[in-house]
Coordinates of C-alpha atoms and ligand atoms in Angstrom, one line a residue:
X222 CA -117.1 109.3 49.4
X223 CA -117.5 108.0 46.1
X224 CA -115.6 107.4 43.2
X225 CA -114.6 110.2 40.8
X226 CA -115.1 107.8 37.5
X227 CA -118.7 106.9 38.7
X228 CA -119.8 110.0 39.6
X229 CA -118.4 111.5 36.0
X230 CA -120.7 108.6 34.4
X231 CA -123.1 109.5 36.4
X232 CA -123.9 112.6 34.9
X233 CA -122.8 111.7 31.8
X234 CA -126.5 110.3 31.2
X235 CA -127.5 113.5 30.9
X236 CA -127.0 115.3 27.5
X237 CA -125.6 118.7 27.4
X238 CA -125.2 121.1 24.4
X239 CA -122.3 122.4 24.0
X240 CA -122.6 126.3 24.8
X241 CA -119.0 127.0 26.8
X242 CA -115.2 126.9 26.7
X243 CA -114.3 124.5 29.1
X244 CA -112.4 124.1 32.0
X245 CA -112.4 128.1 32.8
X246 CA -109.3 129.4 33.9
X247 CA -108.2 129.1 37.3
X248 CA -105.6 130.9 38.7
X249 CA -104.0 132.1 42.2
X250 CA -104.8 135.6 43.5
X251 CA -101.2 136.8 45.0
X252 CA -101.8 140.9 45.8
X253 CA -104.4 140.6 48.4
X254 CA -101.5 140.2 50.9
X255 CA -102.7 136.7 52.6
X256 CA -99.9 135.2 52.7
X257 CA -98.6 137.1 56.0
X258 CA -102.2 134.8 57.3
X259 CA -100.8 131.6 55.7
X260 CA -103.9 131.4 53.6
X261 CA -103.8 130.8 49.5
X262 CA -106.6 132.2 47.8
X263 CA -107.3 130.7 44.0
X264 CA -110.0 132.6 41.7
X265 CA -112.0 130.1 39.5
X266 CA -113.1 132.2 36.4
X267 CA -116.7 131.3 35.5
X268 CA -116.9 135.3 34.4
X269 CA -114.7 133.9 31.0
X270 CA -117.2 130.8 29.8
X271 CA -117.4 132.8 26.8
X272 CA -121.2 133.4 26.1
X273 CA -122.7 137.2 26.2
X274 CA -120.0 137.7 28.9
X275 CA -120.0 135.0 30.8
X276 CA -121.1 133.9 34.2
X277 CA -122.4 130.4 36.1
X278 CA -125.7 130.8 34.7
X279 CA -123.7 129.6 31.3
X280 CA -122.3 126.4 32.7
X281 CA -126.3 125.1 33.9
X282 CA -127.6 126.3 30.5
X283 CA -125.3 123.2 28.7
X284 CA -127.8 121.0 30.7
X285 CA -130.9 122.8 30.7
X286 CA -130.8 123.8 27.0
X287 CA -130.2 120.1 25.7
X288 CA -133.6 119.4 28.3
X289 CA -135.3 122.2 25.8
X290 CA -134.0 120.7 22.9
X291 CA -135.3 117.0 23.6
X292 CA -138.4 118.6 24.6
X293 CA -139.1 120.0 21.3
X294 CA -139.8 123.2 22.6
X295 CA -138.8 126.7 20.5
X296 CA -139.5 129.3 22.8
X297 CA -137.5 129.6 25.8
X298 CA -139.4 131.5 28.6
X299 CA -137.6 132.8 32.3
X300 CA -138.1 135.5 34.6
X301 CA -135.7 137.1 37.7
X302 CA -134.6 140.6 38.2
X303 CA -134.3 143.5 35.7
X304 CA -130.4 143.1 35.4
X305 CA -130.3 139.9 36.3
X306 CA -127.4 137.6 34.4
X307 CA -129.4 135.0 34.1
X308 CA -131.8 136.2 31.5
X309 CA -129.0 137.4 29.5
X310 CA -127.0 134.0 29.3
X311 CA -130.9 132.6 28.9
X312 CA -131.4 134.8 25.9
X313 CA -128.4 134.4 23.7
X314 CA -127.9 130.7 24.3
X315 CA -131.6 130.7 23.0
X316 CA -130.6 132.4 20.0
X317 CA -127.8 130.6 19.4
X318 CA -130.0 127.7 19.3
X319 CA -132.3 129.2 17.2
X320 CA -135.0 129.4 20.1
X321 CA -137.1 132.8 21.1
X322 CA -136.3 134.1 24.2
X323 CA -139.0 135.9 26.2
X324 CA -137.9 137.2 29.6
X325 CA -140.1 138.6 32.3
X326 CA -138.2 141.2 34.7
X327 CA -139.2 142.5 38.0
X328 CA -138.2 145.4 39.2
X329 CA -136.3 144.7 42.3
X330 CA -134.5 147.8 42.4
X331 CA -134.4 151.5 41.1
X332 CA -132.1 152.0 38.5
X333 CA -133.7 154.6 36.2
X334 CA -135.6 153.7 33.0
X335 CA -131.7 153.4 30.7
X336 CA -131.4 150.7 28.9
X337 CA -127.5 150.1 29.8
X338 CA -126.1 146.6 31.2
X339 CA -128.0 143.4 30.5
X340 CA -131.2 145.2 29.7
X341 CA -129.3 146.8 26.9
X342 CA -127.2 143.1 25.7
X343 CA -131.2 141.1 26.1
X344 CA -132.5 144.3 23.9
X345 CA -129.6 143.8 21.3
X346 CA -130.4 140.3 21.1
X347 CA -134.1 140.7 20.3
X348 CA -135.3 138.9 23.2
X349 CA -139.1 139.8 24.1
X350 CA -138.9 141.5 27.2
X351 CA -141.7 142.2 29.5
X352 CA -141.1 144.6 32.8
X353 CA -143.1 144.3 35.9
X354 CA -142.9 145.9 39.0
X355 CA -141.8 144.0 42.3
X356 CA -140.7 144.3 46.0
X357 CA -137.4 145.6 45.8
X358 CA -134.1 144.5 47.6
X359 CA -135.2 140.8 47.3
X360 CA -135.3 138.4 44.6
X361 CA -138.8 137.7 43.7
X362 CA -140.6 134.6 44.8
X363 CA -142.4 132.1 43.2
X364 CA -145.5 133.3 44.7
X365 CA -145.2 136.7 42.9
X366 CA -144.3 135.3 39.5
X367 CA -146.4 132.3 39.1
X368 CA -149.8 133.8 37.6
X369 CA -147.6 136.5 35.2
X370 CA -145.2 133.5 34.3
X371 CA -148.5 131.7 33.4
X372 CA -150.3 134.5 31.3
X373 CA -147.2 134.9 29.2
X374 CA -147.0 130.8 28.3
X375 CA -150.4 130.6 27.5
X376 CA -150.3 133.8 25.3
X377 CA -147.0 132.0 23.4
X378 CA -148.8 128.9 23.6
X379 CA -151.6 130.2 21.5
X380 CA -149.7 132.0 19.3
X381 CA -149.0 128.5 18.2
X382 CA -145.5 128.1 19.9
X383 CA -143.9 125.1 22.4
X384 CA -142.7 127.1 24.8
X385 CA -140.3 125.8 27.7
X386 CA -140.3 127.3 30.9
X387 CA -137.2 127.5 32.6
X388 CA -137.1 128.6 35.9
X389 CA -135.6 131.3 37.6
X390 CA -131.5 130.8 37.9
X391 CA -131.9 127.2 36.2
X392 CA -132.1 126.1 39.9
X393 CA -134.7 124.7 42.0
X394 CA -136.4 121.9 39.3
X395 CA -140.6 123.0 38.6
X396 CA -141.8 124.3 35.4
X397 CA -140.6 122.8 32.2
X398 CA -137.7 121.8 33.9
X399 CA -138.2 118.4 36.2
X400 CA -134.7 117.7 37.6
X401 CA -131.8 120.0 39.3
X402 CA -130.0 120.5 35.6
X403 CA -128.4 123.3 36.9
X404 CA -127.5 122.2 40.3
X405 CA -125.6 119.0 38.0
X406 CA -123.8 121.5 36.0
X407 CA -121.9 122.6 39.6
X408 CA -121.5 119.1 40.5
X409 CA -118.9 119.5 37.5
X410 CA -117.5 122.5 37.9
X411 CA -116.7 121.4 41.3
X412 CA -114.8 118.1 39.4
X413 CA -112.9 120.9 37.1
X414 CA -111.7 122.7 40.3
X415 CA -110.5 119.6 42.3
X416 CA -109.0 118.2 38.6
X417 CA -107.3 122.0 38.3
X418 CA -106.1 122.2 41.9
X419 CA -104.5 118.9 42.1
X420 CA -102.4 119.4 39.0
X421 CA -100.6 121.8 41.0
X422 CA -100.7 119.5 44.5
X423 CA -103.6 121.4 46.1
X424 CA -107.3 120.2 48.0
X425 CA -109.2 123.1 48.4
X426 CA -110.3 123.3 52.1
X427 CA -113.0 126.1 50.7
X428 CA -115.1 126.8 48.0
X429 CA -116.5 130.0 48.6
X430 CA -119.1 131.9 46.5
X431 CA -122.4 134.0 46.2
X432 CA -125.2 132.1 46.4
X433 CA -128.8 133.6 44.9
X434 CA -131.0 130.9 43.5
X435 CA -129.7 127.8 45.2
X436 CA -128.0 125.5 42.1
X437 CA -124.2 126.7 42.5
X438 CA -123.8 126.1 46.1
X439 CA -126.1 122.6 45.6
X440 CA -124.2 121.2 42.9
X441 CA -121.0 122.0 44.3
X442 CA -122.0 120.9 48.1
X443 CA -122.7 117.3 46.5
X444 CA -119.4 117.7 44.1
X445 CA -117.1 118.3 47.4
X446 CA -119.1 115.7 49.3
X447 CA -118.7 112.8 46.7
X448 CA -114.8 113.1 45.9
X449 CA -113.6 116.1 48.1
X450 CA -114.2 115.4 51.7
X451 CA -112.0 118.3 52.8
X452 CA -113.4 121.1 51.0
X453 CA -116.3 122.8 52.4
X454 CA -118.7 125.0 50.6
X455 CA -119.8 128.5 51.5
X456 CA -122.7 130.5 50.1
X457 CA -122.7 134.1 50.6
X458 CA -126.3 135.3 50.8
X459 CA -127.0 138.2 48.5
X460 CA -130.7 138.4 48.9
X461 CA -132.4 136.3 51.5
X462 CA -131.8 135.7 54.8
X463 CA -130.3 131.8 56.1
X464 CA -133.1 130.9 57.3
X465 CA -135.2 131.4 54.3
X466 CA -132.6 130.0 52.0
X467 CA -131.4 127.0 53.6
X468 CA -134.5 124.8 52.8
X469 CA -133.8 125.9 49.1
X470 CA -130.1 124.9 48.3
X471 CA -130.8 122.0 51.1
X472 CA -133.5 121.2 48.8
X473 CA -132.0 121.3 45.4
X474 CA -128.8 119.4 47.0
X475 CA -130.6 116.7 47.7
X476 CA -132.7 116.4 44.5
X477 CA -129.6 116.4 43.1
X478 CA -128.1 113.5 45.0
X479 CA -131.2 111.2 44.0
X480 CA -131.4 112.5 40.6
X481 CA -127.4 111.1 39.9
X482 CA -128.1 108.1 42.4
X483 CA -125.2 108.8 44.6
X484 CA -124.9 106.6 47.8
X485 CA -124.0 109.9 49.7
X486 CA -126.3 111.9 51.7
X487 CA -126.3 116.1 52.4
X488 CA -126.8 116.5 56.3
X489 CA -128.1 119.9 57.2
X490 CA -124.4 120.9 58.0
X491 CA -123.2 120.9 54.7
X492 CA -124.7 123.7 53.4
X493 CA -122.9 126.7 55.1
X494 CA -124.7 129.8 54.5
X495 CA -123.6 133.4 55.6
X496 CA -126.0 136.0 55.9
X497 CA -124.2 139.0 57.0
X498 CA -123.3 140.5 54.2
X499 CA -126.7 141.2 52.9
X500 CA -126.2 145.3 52.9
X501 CA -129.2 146.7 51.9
X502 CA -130.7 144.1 50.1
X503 CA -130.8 142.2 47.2
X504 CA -128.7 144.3 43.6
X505 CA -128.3 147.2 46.1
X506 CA -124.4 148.8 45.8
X507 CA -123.0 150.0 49.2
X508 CA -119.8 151.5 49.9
X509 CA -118.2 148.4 51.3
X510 CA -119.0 146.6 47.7
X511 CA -118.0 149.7 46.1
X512 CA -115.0 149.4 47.7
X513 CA -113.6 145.5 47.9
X514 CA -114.4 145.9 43.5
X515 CA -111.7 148.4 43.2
X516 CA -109.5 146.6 45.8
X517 CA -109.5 144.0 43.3
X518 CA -109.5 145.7 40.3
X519 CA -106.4 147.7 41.5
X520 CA -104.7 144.4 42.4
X521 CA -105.8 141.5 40.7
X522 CA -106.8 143.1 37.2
X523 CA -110.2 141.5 37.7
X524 CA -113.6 143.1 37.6
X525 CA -115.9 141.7 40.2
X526 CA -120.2 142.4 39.9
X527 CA -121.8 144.7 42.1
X528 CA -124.9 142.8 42.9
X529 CA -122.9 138.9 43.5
X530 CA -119.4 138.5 43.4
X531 CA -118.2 142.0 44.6
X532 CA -120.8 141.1 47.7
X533 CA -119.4 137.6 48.1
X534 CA -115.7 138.9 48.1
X535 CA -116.6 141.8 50.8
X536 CA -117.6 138.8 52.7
X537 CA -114.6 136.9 52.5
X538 CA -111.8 139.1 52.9
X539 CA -114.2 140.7 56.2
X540 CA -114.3 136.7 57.2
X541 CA -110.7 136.5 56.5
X542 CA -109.6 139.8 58.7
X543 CA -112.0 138.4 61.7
X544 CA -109.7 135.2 61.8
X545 CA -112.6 133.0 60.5
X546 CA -110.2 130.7 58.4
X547 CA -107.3 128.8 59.4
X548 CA -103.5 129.1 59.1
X549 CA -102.7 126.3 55.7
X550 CA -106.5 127.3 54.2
X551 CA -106.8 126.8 50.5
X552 CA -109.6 129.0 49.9
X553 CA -111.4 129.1 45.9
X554 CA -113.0 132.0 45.4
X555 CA -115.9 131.4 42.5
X556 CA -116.0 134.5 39.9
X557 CA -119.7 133.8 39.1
X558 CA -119.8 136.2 35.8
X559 CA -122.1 139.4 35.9
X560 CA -119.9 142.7 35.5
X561 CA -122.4 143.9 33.0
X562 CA -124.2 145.3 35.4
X563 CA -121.4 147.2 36.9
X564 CA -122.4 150.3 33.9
X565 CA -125.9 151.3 35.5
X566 CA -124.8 151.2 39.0
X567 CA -121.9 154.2 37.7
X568 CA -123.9 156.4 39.9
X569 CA -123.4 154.8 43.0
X570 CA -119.4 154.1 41.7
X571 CA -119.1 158.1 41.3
X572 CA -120.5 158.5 44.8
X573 CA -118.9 156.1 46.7
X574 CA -115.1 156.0 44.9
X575 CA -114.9 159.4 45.0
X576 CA -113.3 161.5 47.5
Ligands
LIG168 C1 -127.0 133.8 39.5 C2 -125.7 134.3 40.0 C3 -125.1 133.8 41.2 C4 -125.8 132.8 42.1 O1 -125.9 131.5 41.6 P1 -127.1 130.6 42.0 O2 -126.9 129.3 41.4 O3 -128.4 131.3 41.5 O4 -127.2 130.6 43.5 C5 -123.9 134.2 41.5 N1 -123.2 135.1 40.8 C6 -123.7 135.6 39.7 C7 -123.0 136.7 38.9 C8 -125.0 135.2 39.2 O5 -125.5 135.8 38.1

């Protein structure tokens, strides 16, 4: 355990552009009927950041922006999934830095040719969008994006541009972008929880979240380890198996640990990783999704994603009705952003909510 000062100077060394309204709300979810369990259940709201609809991908892009900026750099060039967040908060915090935004997305799933949900918001933005074709039900991998990602810097390159390559979810450093920026902007947000929490006299036993690209669950892994020994970290897998993913939020945890010079260290243990929630793959709706959105919606007032947090919350209230947690758990529940893409899944809605 460190101290909470030094690890705040820590990453103080590191600029950051202001992009976000900070802290984001948290508040207590009371209608899910937990309390007959014992177990409170808090809701950190990283959906309201307050850029193009908010989300975590906001939060990394104070760091990784102000890392463009002192680069010099005027394009900003990323790639993930064809309704992926991330591109979107990408985009407009490029334009509102006066950057181009050039997004490469894969086609990891079949949702028609519309242009609804992020494609529509990245279209309304202007950025330059280029669509390829991909495995679907996974997030692509480095190995199928490297030589496309390549062509289109080179072709902005010589059309006399510096552009800066972020890559995909701001998480696992490479590209333009040598240290876990993103992973440091969790390491914060899980300082803004613990702050939150203990203005009202409560330590978090459990952070619990969907993990995709690695930085969330990284940065707040080393946040909990440095100044919150109680609280432990879950990542709900939405697209890749545990063994596959481990090695890259183990990875990015421990960058992140040298990067900030902590005298801590990340044993394998820390990084809790669930994998059976994966449905049919990666941005695929089920029923069970379908379903544990308009549980919440209903109760709460709060509109969960299809393809993240409405996964990550099927998994937890299924965790929570096998007995997983413990009588006294103080569970946070990490809204992660993304309900834009609720609008092109309203087919699968229509089928699945109505009977
Ligand atoms: C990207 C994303 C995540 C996963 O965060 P990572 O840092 O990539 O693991 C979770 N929820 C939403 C809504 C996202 O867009």
């Amino acid at each position: 355990m460190i101290n909470k000062e030094e690890l705040i100077n820590k990453l103080n060394q590191y600029p950051r552009i202001s992009l976000i309204s900070l802290p984001s709300p948290l508040t207590e979810m009371s209608n899910l009927g937990l309390e007959s369990q014992n177990l409170r259940l808090f809701i950190k709201r990283d959906d309201l950041t307050g850029l193009a609809f908010g989300g975590n991908k906001s939060r990394k892009l104070e760091f990784i922006m102000a890392d463009v900026l002192a680069k010099k750099a005027d394009v900003a060039i990323t790639w993930a999934s064809l309704q992926s967040n991330w591109c979107l908060q990408t985009a407009a915090a490029a334009r509102k830095l006066g950057l181009k935004p050039i997004l490469v997305l894969f086609k990891t799933y079949e949702l028609g040719e519309q242009v609804d949900g992020n494609i529509l918001l990245d279209f309304i933005l202007g950025a330059e969008i280029h669509i390829k074709e991909a495995a679907k039900g996974k997030i692509v991998s480095l190995d199928e994006v490297a030589e496309v990602i390549e062509e289109v810097r080179l072709k902005t390159l010589k059309e006399g541009y510096n552009p800066y390559v972020v890559p995909i979810g701001g998480s696992t450093p490479g590209f333009s972008m040598d240290l876990p920026l993103g992973a440091m902007a969790y390491v914060q947000a899980g300082l803004e929880i613990f702050d939150q929490l203990k203005e009202q006299q409560v330590i978090p036993t459990w952070i619990v979240h969907a993990s995709g690209s690695g930085a969330t669950q990284a940065g707040l892994v080393v946040a909990a380890k440095a100044v919150s020994p109680q609280t432990k970290v879950m990542g709900i897998c939405v697209s890749d198996p545990k063994k596959d993913f481990f090695p890259e939020v183990y990875q990015i945890a421990q960058e992140t640990v040298a990067a900030l010079d902590l005298k801590i260290s990340i044993a394998p243990e820390d990084i809790i990783l669930v994998d059976n929630y994966l449905g049919e793959g990666y941005g695929i709706l089920t029923a069970n999704i379908a379903q544990v959105i308009r549980l919440v919606a209903q109760q709460e007032g709060i509109f969960l994603d299809p393809v993240y947090t409405g996964k990550a919350m099927w998994a937890l209230l299924d965790l929570i009705k096998q007995g997983y947690f413990h009588s006294g758990d103080r569970i946070v529940f990490i809204h992660t952003g993304g309900t834009a893409a609720l609008f092109p899944h309203r087919q699968g809605f229509l089928s699945f909510l109505t009977s």
